[in-house]
Amino acid sequence: MKHLHFLPILCMAVLMTTMCKNQSNQANEPEVKYTGFKSAIITKSYTSEGVNSTEVTYIDNYGDQWFDYLFGVGEESPMMISTATEEYDYYLFPKEKSGWKSKKNDTESIAWMHLTDEVIKRFQIKKIGQEEILGKMCDMYSLVISSHNPVGVDTAWVWQGIELKLNIHSMEMGSGCYLVTDMQIDVPIPAEMITIPEGYDIDER
């Protein structure tokens, strides 16, 4: 019985440790969350008039770090890297360790969890229903991506801030479809996948 007075002290120590961990986790979280989950590895297929390509997206810190890797058709096609933080898109040839970068067009960026009146007006966004993709109930939106020289209305299926499916119609690109084929949520993200690779001879275009 003489050791019972240590129990309240032990409980208080555990409570303080838990509070400190929670405060630390909250301090590391970004003020603006672009996704409803902390991290993800997402694989998409893109099909347009018989041409197929694959895109892999690495998301960390609720979308604060967002890297898209687009793999074209054949070895002659560069690997494209587009990020949420860089002002450039990168087009790299891994074997030759060369490539180029060009300033990205931010007018096509849509933060689905933070739609503003300006973005809704610019893209003519309208919610048109719900549909399940990969077992996830998505909100469906019609929109017009003006820079694609539209010949029709595009459709996006959105879940937790990301597009699980996107149908595009344009004069430049024809009709195409992005579709998520695999999605791993809240998984560790390798540091090298959310960093622009070093050691490349890169020109600006």
PDB file of C-alpha atoms in Angstrom, residues 41-45 55 134 179-184:
ATOM      1  CA  ILE A  41       0.122   6.109 -53.533  1.00  0.00           C
ATOM      2  CA  ILE A  42      -2.319   6.273 -56.436  1.00  0.00           C
ATOM      3  CA  THR A  43      -1.972   4.629 -59.842  1.00  0.00           C
ATOM      4  CA  LYS A  44      -4.013   5.935 -62.785  1.00  0.00           C
ATOM      5  CA  SER A  45      -4.398   4.836 -66.366  1.00  0.00           C
ATOM      6  CA  GLU A  55       0.409   8.035 -63.949  1.00  0.00           C
ATOM      7  CA  LEU A 134     -13.115   1.417 -56.456  1.00  0.00           C
ATOM      8  CA  LEU A 179      -9.127   6.210 -64.136  1.00  0.00           C
ATOM      9  CA  VAL A 180      -7.624   5.202 -60.790  1.00  0.00           C
ATOM     10  CA  THR A 181      -6.685   1.516 -60.939  1.00  0.00           C
ATOM     11  CA  ASP A 182      -4.973   1.156 -57.549  1.00  0.00           C
ATOM     12  CA  MET A 183      -5.004   3.237 -54.380  1.00  0.00           C
ATOM     13  CA  GLN A 184      -3.022   2.775 -51.158  1.00  0.00           C
TER      14      GLN A 184
END
